[in-house]
Short mmCIF file of C-alpha atoms and ligand atoms in Angstrom, two decimals:
data_model
loop_
_atom_site.label_atom_id
_atom_site.label_comp_id
_atom_site.label_asym_id
_atom_site.label_seq_id
_atom_site.Cartn_x
_atom_site.Cartn_y
_atom_site.Cartn_z
CA MET R 231 0.26 0.21 -0.04
CA LYS R 232 1.16 3.68 -0.12
CA ASP R 233 1.55 4.46 2.97
CA GLY R 234 1.60 7.89 2.84
CA LYS R 235 5.16 7.79 0.50
CA TRP R 236 5.64 9.00 -2.39
CA ILE R 237 5.49 6.41 -5.57
CA THR R 238 7.26 6.48 -8.76
CA MET R 239 5.97 5.18 -11.67
CA GLY R 240 8.78 4.27 -14.68
CA ILE R 241 8.40 2.96 -18.07
CA GLU R 242 10.94 2.10 -20.24
CA SER R 243 10.63 0.57 -24.29
CA SER R 244 13.72 1.83 -26.19
CA CYS R 245 14.95 -1.23 -27.56
CA ASP R 246 13.68 -4.56 -26.10
CA GLU R 247 12.41 -5.43 -22.92
CA THR R 248 9.29 -3.63 -22.30
CA SER R 249 9.15 -2.55 -18.03
CA VAL R 250 7.07 -0.87 -15.79
CA ALA R 251 8.13 -0.32 -11.93
CA ILE R 252 6.76 1.01 -8.80
CA LEU R 253 9.26 2.57 -6.79
CA GLN R 254 9.36 3.99 -3.13
CA GLU R 255 10.27 7.05 -2.03
CA GLY R 256 12.86 7.24 -5.80
CA ARG R 257 15.29 4.14 -4.59
CA THR R 258 12.90 1.60 -2.57
CA VAL R 259 11.83 -1.13 -6.03
CA LEU R 260 8.54 -2.03 -4.80
CA SER R 261 8.24 -3.71 -8.30
CA ASN R 262 9.55 -3.39 -11.28
CA VAL R 263 8.74 -5.90 -14.45
CA ILE R 264 10.28 -6.76 -17.32
CA SER R 265 9.51 -8.58 -20.38
CA SER R 266 12.37 -9.45 -23.13
CA GLN R 267 12.27 -9.70 -26.63
CA ILE R 268 16.11 -11.87 -26.48
CA LYS R 269 14.55 -15.07 -28.02
CA VAL R 270 12.23 -13.53 -30.57
CA HIS R 271 14.94 -11.31 -32.25
CA GLN R 272 17.79 -14.67 -31.67
CA VAL R 273 17.27 -15.50 -34.81
CA PHE R 274 17.94 -12.68 -36.67
CA GLY R 275 20.72 -12.33 -35.04
CA GLY R 276 20.21 -8.64 -33.40
CA VAL R 277 17.03 -6.37 -32.75
CA VAL R 278 14.23 -6.07 -35.98
CA PRO R 279 13.23 -2.11 -34.67
CA GLU R 280 9.79 -3.21 -36.74
CA ILE R 281 9.52 -6.15 -34.44
CA ALA R 282 10.62 -5.21 -31.18
CA SER R 283 7.48 -2.05 -31.81
CA ARG R 284 4.64 -4.27 -32.18
CA HIS R 285 5.92 -6.89 -29.48
CA HIS R 286 5.90 -3.46 -27.20
CA LEU R 287 2.47 -2.28 -28.31
CA ASP R 288 1.12 -6.96 -27.04
CA ASN R 289 3.81 -6.76 -23.63
CA ILE R 290 2.85 -3.43 -22.77
CA ASN R 291 -0.68 -3.86 -21.08
CA GLY R 292 0.54 -6.75 -19.50
CA VAL R 293 3.28 -5.50 -18.06
CA LEU R 294 1.98 -1.95 -16.39
CA LYS R 295 -0.56 -3.84 -14.89
CA GLN R 296 1.85 -6.58 -13.25
CA ALA R 297 3.85 -3.82 -12.12
CA LEU R 298 0.68 -2.28 -9.71
CA GLU R 299 -0.20 -6.01 -8.49
CA GLU R 300 3.27 -6.37 -7.51
CA ALA R 301 3.88 -2.96 -5.87
CA GLN R 302 -0.14 -3.14 -4.52
CA VAL R 303 -0.76 0.73 -5.85
CA THR R 304 -3.25 1.49 -7.78
CA LEU R 305 -2.86 4.23 -10.57
CA LYS R 306 -4.20 6.60 -8.38
CA ASP R 307 -1.65 6.10 -5.57
CA VAL R 308 1.49 7.29 -7.97
CA ASP R 309 2.42 10.28 -7.86
CA VAL R 310 4.76 10.74 -10.53
CA ILE R 311 5.18 8.92 -13.96
CA GLY R 312 8.54 8.64 -15.60
CA VAL R 313 8.99 7.51 -18.67
CA THR R 314 12.00 7.22 -21.53
CA TYR R 315 11.77 9.92 -24.72
CA GLY R 316 15.14 8.85 -25.47
CA PRO R 317 18.07 7.86 -27.22
CA GLY R 318 16.66 4.20 -28.45
CA LEU R 319 14.42 3.10 -31.46
CA VAL R 320 11.50 5.61 -32.74
CA GLY R 321 9.21 3.25 -32.32
CA ALA R 322 9.72 1.28 -29.10
CA LEU R 323 10.03 5.13 -27.46
CA LEU R 324 6.75 5.88 -28.79
CA ILE R 325 5.33 3.08 -27.01
CA GLY R 326 6.13 3.63 -23.42
CA LEU R 327 6.19 7.01 -23.84
CA ALA R 328 2.02 7.24 -25.46
CA THR R 329 1.33 5.08 -22.41
CA ALA R 330 2.50 7.58 -20.23
CA LYS R 331 0.84 10.05 -21.24
CA GLY R 332 -1.98 8.50 -21.47
CA ILE R 333 -2.12 7.64 -17.67
CA ALA R 334 -1.08 11.40 -17.20
CA PHE R 335 -3.41 12.76 -19.34
CA ALA R 336 -6.16 10.29 -17.56
CA MET R 337 -5.20 10.31 -13.90
CA LYS R 338 -3.52 13.92 -14.12
CA LYS R 339 -1.23 12.63 -12.53
CA PRO R 340 2.78 14.70 -13.44
CA LEU R 341 4.99 13.66 -16.16
CA VAL R 342 8.97 13.35 -16.80
CA GLY R 343 10.96 12.11 -19.62
CA VAL R 344 14.18 10.14 -19.20
CA HIS R 345 17.04 10.49 -20.79
CA HIS R 346 17.87 6.32 -21.61
CA ILE R 347 21.53 7.04 -20.05
CA GLN R 348 20.89 8.74 -16.93
CA GLY R 349 18.28 6.27 -15.79
CA HIS R 350 21.43 3.60 -16.33
CA ILE R 351 23.47 5.96 -13.97
CA SER R 352 20.30 6.12 -11.32
CA ALA R 353 20.56 2.05 -10.95
CA ASN R 354 23.18 2.36 -8.63
CA TYR R 355 21.16 4.87 -6.41
CA ILE R 356 19.00 1.75 -5.99
CA GLU R 357 21.50 -0.17 -5.38
CA HIS R 358 23.24 1.70 -2.67
CA ALA R 359 21.89 3.61 -0.70
CA ASP R 360 24.67 6.21 0.38
CA LEU R 361 25.52 7.14 -3.34
CA GLU R 362 25.52 10.28 -3.80
CA PRO R 363 26.66 12.92 -6.76
CA PRO R 364 29.67 14.01 -7.34
CA PHE R 365 30.23 10.77 -8.55
CA LEU R 366 32.29 9.92 -12.00
CA ALA R 367 30.10 7.30 -14.36
CA LEU R 368 31.57 4.68 -16.70
CA VAL R 369 28.73 3.66 -18.44
CA VAL R 370 29.00 1.00 -21.16
CA SER R 371 25.97 -0.82 -22.85
CA GLY R 372 24.82 -1.85 -26.77
CA GLY R 373 24.15 1.96 -27.64
CA HIS R 374 26.49 3.80 -25.42
CA THR R 375 29.71 3.95 -23.71
CA HIS R 376 30.12 7.50 -22.31
CA ILE R 377 32.50 8.27 -19.14
CA VAL R 378 30.49 11.06 -17.58
CA ASP R 379 31.26 13.90 -15.16
CA VAL R 380 27.47 13.50 -12.41
CA ARG R 381 28.27 17.50 -10.44
CA GLY R 382 24.61 16.51 -9.26
CA TYR R 383 21.42 14.59 -9.49
CA ASN R 384 20.30 16.83 -12.71
CA GLU R 385 23.55 17.86 -13.54
CA TYR R 386 26.72 15.88 -15.61
CA GLU R 387 29.05 16.25 -18.38
CA VAL R 388 30.22 13.83 -20.98
CA LEU R 389 34.06 13.66 -21.00
CA GLY R 390 34.48 11.26 -23.19
CA ARG R 391 32.20 8.95 -26.13
CA THR R 392 32.91 5.99 -28.89
CA ARG R 393 33.64 7.91 -32.10
CA ASP R 394 32.23 4.68 -33.18
CA ASP R 395 31.11 1.53 -31.91
CA ALA R 396 29.69 1.04 -29.07
CA ALA R 397 31.31 -1.39 -26.10
CA GLY R 398 28.58 -3.52 -26.35
CA GLU R 399 27.38 -3.21 -29.61
CA ALA R 400 31.10 -4.53 -30.56
CA PHE R 401 30.80 -7.24 -28.53
CA ASP R 402 27.24 -8.02 -30.05
CA LYS R 403 29.37 -8.34 -33.44
CA VAL R 404 32.26 -9.59 -32.45
CA ALA R 405 30.02 -13.03 -31.14
CA ARG R 406 28.47 -13.07 -33.92
CA VAL R 407 31.33 -13.56 -36.40
CA LEU R 408 32.52 -16.02 -33.64
CA GLY R 409 29.12 -17.83 -34.20
CA LEU R 410 28.50 -17.59 -30.43
CA GLY R 411 24.27 -15.72 -31.24
CA TYR R 412 22.47 -12.74 -29.98
CA PRO R 413 23.35 -11.28 -27.77
CA GLY R 414 27.02 -11.51 -27.73
CA GLY R 415 27.91 -9.42 -24.46
CA PRO R 416 26.40 -12.05 -21.91
CA LYS R 417 27.76 -15.79 -24.05
CA ILE R 418 31.89 -13.45 -24.65
CA ASP R 419 31.97 -12.96 -20.88
CA LYS R 420 30.72 -16.68 -20.84
CA ILE R 421 33.19 -18.71 -23.05
CA ALA R 422 36.20 -15.91 -22.13
CA LYS R 423 36.09 -18.15 -18.97
CA GLU R 424 37.92 -21.54 -20.64
CA GLY R 425 39.99 -19.03 -22.39
CA ASN R 426 43.64 -17.46 -22.34
CA PRO R 427 42.99 -13.67 -23.06
CA GLN R 428 47.08 -13.36 -23.80
CA ALA R 429 46.66 -16.06 -26.55
CA VAL R 430 45.52 -13.72 -29.61
CA GLU R 431 47.33 -9.57 -29.04
CA PHE R 432 44.72 -7.78 -30.80
CA LYS R 433 45.70 -3.69 -30.78
CA ARG R 434 44.52 -1.36 -27.76
CA VAL R 435 43.54 1.88 -29.45
CA TYR R 436 43.74 5.36 -26.97
CA LEU R 437 43.07 7.68 -29.24
CA GLY R 438 46.35 9.87 -27.64
CA LYS R 439 47.44 10.30 -24.84
CA GLY R 440 44.44 11.51 -21.90
CA SER R 441 41.70 11.11 -25.08
CA LEU R 442 38.58 10.30 -22.99
CA ASP R 443 36.77 9.10 -26.18
CA PHE R 444 36.82 5.30 -27.45
CA SER R 445 37.17 3.64 -30.73
CA PHE R 446 36.08 0.25 -30.92
CA SER R 447 35.47 -0.44 -34.15
CA GLY R 448 39.61 -1.44 -34.94
CA ILE R 449 38.99 -4.44 -32.73
CA LYS R 450 35.75 -5.57 -34.16
CA THR R 451 38.19 -5.66 -38.04
CA GLY R 452 40.80 -7.31 -35.81
CA VAL R 453 39.32 -9.82 -34.96
CA LEU R 454 37.06 -10.78 -38.27
CA ASN R 455 41.00 -10.35 -39.39
CA TYR R 456 42.99 -12.74 -36.90
CA LEU R 457 39.38 -15.04 -37.89
CA ASN R 458 40.64 -14.69 -42.40
CA ALA R 459 44.19 -15.20 -41.26
CA GLU R 460 44.24 -18.57 -39.57
CA LYS R 461 41.36 -20.20 -41.83
CA GLN R 462 44.01 -19.56 -44.89
CA ARG R 463 46.70 -20.75 -43.62
CA GLY R 464 44.35 -23.50 -42.12
CA ARG R 465 44.16 -23.29 -38.63
CA GLU R 466 41.76 -23.96 -35.99
CA ILE R 467 40.86 -21.47 -34.18
CA ASN R 468 40.27 -21.85 -30.24
CA PRO R 469 37.22 -19.34 -29.71
CA ALA R 470 37.15 -19.66 -26.24
CA ASP R 471 40.87 -17.61 -26.73
CA VAL R 472 39.29 -15.00 -29.34
CA ALA R 473 36.62 -14.39 -27.06
CA ALA R 474 39.40 -13.76 -24.01
CA SER R 475 41.99 -11.94 -26.21
CA PHE R 476 38.89 -9.47 -27.05
CA GLN R 477 37.17 -8.79 -23.89
CA GLN R 478 41.17 -8.31 -22.41
CA ALA R 479 41.94 -5.60 -25.35
CA VAL R 480 38.56 -3.56 -25.29
CA MET R 481 37.93 -3.87 -21.02
CA GLU R 482 42.32 -2.67 -20.79
CA VAL R 483 41.59 0.57 -22.46
CA ILE R 484 38.52 0.97 -20.62
CA VAL R 485 38.85 0.93 -17.11
CA ASN R 486 42.56 2.32 -17.91
CA LYS R 487 40.43 5.17 -19.28
CA ALA R 488 38.39 5.18 -16.49
CA ILE R 489 41.51 5.52 -13.49
CA LEU R 490 42.48 8.23 -15.67
CA ALA R 491 39.07 10.34 -15.73
CA ALA R 492 39.02 10.52 -12.15
CA LYS R 493 43.04 11.55 -11.79
CA THR R 494 42.83 14.10 -13.54
CA HIS R 495 38.94 15.05 -12.08
CA ASP R 496 39.73 14.71 -8.82
CA LYS R 497 36.91 11.69 -8.29
CA LYS R 498 36.95 10.55 -5.43
CA LYS R 499 33.79 7.37 -6.58
CA ILE R 500 33.26 5.79 -9.83
CA VAL R 501 29.75 4.18 -10.72
CA LEU R 502 29.57 1.46 -13.78
CA ALA R 503 26.21 1.30 -15.91
CA GLY R 504 24.43 0.07 -18.69
CA GLY R 505 24.67 -3.54 -20.25
CA VAL R 506 28.26 -4.05 -20.15
CA ALA R 507 28.51 -4.13 -16.36
CA ALA R 508 27.67 -6.55 -16.09
CA ASN R 509 30.83 -7.84 -17.76
CA SER R 510 32.59 -9.82 -14.82
CA ARG R 511 35.90 -9.26 -16.49
CA LEU R 512 35.29 -5.58 -16.16
CA ARG R 513 33.95 -5.59 -12.63
CA GLU R 514 37.13 -7.30 -11.68
CA MET R 515 40.08 -5.41 -13.51
CA LEU R 516 37.87 -2.01 -12.93
CA SER R 517 37.67 -2.92 -8.60
CA TYR R 518 41.11 -3.98 -8.75
CA GLU R 519 42.34 -0.46 -9.56
CA CYS R 520 40.00 0.96 -7.96
CA LYS R 521 41.16 -0.42 -4.73
CA ARG R 522 44.86 0.41 -5.66
CA GLU R 523 44.02 4.09 -6.57
CA GLY R 524 41.88 4.70 -3.67
CA ILE R 525 38.72 5.17 -5.54
CA ASP R 526 35.49 4.25 -4.91
CA LEU R 527 33.51 1.28 -6.93
CA TYR R 528 29.96 1.23 -7.29
CA ALA R 529 27.28 -0.83 -9.88
CA PRO R 530 24.31 -2.48 -9.77
CA SER R 531 23.70 -6.22 -9.95
CA PRO R 532 23.22 -7.75 -13.15
CA ILE R 533 19.43 -6.90 -13.21
CA LEU R 534 20.01 -3.61 -13.13
CA CYS R 535 22.45 -3.20 -15.18
CA THR R 536 20.10 -4.19 -18.32
CA ASP R 537 17.21 -1.97 -19.63
CA ASN R 538 13.94 -1.74 -17.29
CA ALA R 539 12.07 0.79 -15.17
CA ALA R 540 13.03 1.24 -11.70
CA MET R 541 15.80 2.49 -12.68
CA ILE R 542 14.16 5.12 -15.42
CA ALA R 543 11.54 5.40 -12.20
CA CYS R 544 14.56 6.23 -9.99
CA ALA R 545 16.13 9.13 -12.71
CA ALA R 546 12.10 10.57 -12.87
CA TYR R 547 12.17 11.09 -9.01
CA TYR R 548 14.76 13.07 -8.68
CA LYS R 549 14.15 15.61 -11.98
CA TYR R 550 10.49 15.89 -10.21
CA GLN R 551 12.97 16.75 -6.88
CA GLU R 552 14.04 19.43 -8.73
CA GLY R 553 11.05 20.57 -11.14
CA LEU R 554 11.98 18.95 -14.21
CA LEU R 555 9.03 18.93 -15.06
CA ASP R 556 7.56 17.40 -19.15
CA ASP R 557 4.40 18.36 -20.70
CA LEU R 558 1.72 16.21 -22.72
CA THR R 559 3.85 16.99 -26.35
CA LEU R 560 7.02 15.02 -24.26
CA ASP R 561 8.03 13.71 -27.72
CA ALA R 562 10.59 10.54 -28.99
CA TYR R 563 14.18 11.62 -29.60
CA PRO R 564 16.00 8.50 -30.16
CA ASN R 565 19.65 10.26 -30.51
CA LEU R 566 19.17 12.99 -28.06
CA PRO R 567 22.35 13.80 -26.64
CA LEU R 568 23.18 13.60 -22.86
O1 KG4 E 686 21.74 -1.05 -21.69
P1 KG4 E 686 21.24 -2.45 -22.06
O2 KG4 E 686 20.32 -3.64 -21.65
O3 KG4 E 686 21.02 -1.65 -23.77
C1 KG4 E 686 21.03 -0.62 -24.38
O4 KG4 E 686 21.48 0.30 -24.14
O5 KG4 E 686 22.45 -0.40 -25.24
O6 KG4 E 686 23.14 -3.08 -22.68
C2 KG4 E 686 23.14 -4.06 -23.99
C3 KG4 E 686 24.67 -4.93 -23.65
C4 KG4 E 686 24.08 -5.20 -25.33
O7 KG4 E 686 25.48 -5.13 -26.35
C5 KG4 E 686 24.95 -6.86 -24.34
O8 KG4 E 686 25.78 -8.18 -25.36
C6 KG4 E 686 25.90 -6.30 -23.29
O9 KG4 E 686 24.92 -5.20 -23.32
N1 KG4 E 686 25.56 -7.39 -22.73
C7 KG4 E 686 27.19 -7.58 -21.78
C8 KG4 E 686 27.35 -8.57 -20.56
N2 KG4 E 686 25.65 -8.60 -20.49
C9 KG4 E 686 25.37 -8.09 -21.48
N3 KG4 E 686 28.28 -7.53 -22.43
C10 KG4 E 686 29.37 -8.24 -22.28
N4 KG4 E 686 29.43 -8.99 -20.99
C11 KG4 E 686 28.28 -8.78 -20.62
N5 KG4 E 686 29.06 -9.97 -18.98
ZN1 ZN E 687 20.47 0.32 -21.74
#
């Protein structure tokens, strides 16, 4: 029951997860229902935007109903509605947005549009009761690789970003050429545990001294070239070794840049976010380096790393606290900048 406490609803539909969550007081999750379409898209080797939109449409009402039931609240109890309005697939975003706007209009509730990446970062507030800005956020997902200076709940400066592929995108593409299937990140993570990370020396791209930007398209081509060269020589490849070496090369660059950013921007806290934040090697390497440098590391549990509406509700709560509201003209922005 509502119990006099503040209730925030979150809605997320930017890619292939339909999710609705109910939070109490911004950080306590009463429900976080996630309906994943992974199985639907697996046969295509990646997310098909049109199919994603249709499935969001089929799923959203059931997910909403379940989220309310699990939280034991009704729409009347909800004080504010947060919804992802970008970046993401436009048709997919529109389903969540139309649902949020419909409820806001019918129930006369305030509406808050949330940037998907702000949501990923906010997942950490749910998991760590003591966490407050300022801190440095390392956002690694299927669509983004960002180093962000988080100065306040709603004050962000992007210090570095990928110039081509996102980290998760590179994982998905390399997994595909290794025949591991979609989504590739968890598959590479798993198989790499049996491989030697030093077996193949893939190039680490740093883009010049002091740069906090990333580039992952080269390493993807590096893996392809290696596989082709070995095939031409008639040699068997060991997928576990290739996966482990690729993962090591990507994570070394990410970890080194995150530590460099923390040192140059005088940050004592690093917050990990996004789907790739679930990667076991990344967590291991980053936690080792953070300990060495006297930096506190925060990371969400795997369920809050993937796309979910609890993180959107949490971000909406803090936007609402600062009066950052939207109205029913709120639109979807596939390339919304942070
Ligand atoms: O944040 P997310 O769910 O969606 C976006 O906002 O993009 O991230 C999905 C990405 C996919 O590319 C997936 O392969 C990757 O996160 N991923 C992983 C792991 N789990 C998910 N990458 C590496 N290791 C993992 N354990
Ligand atoms: Zn995401």
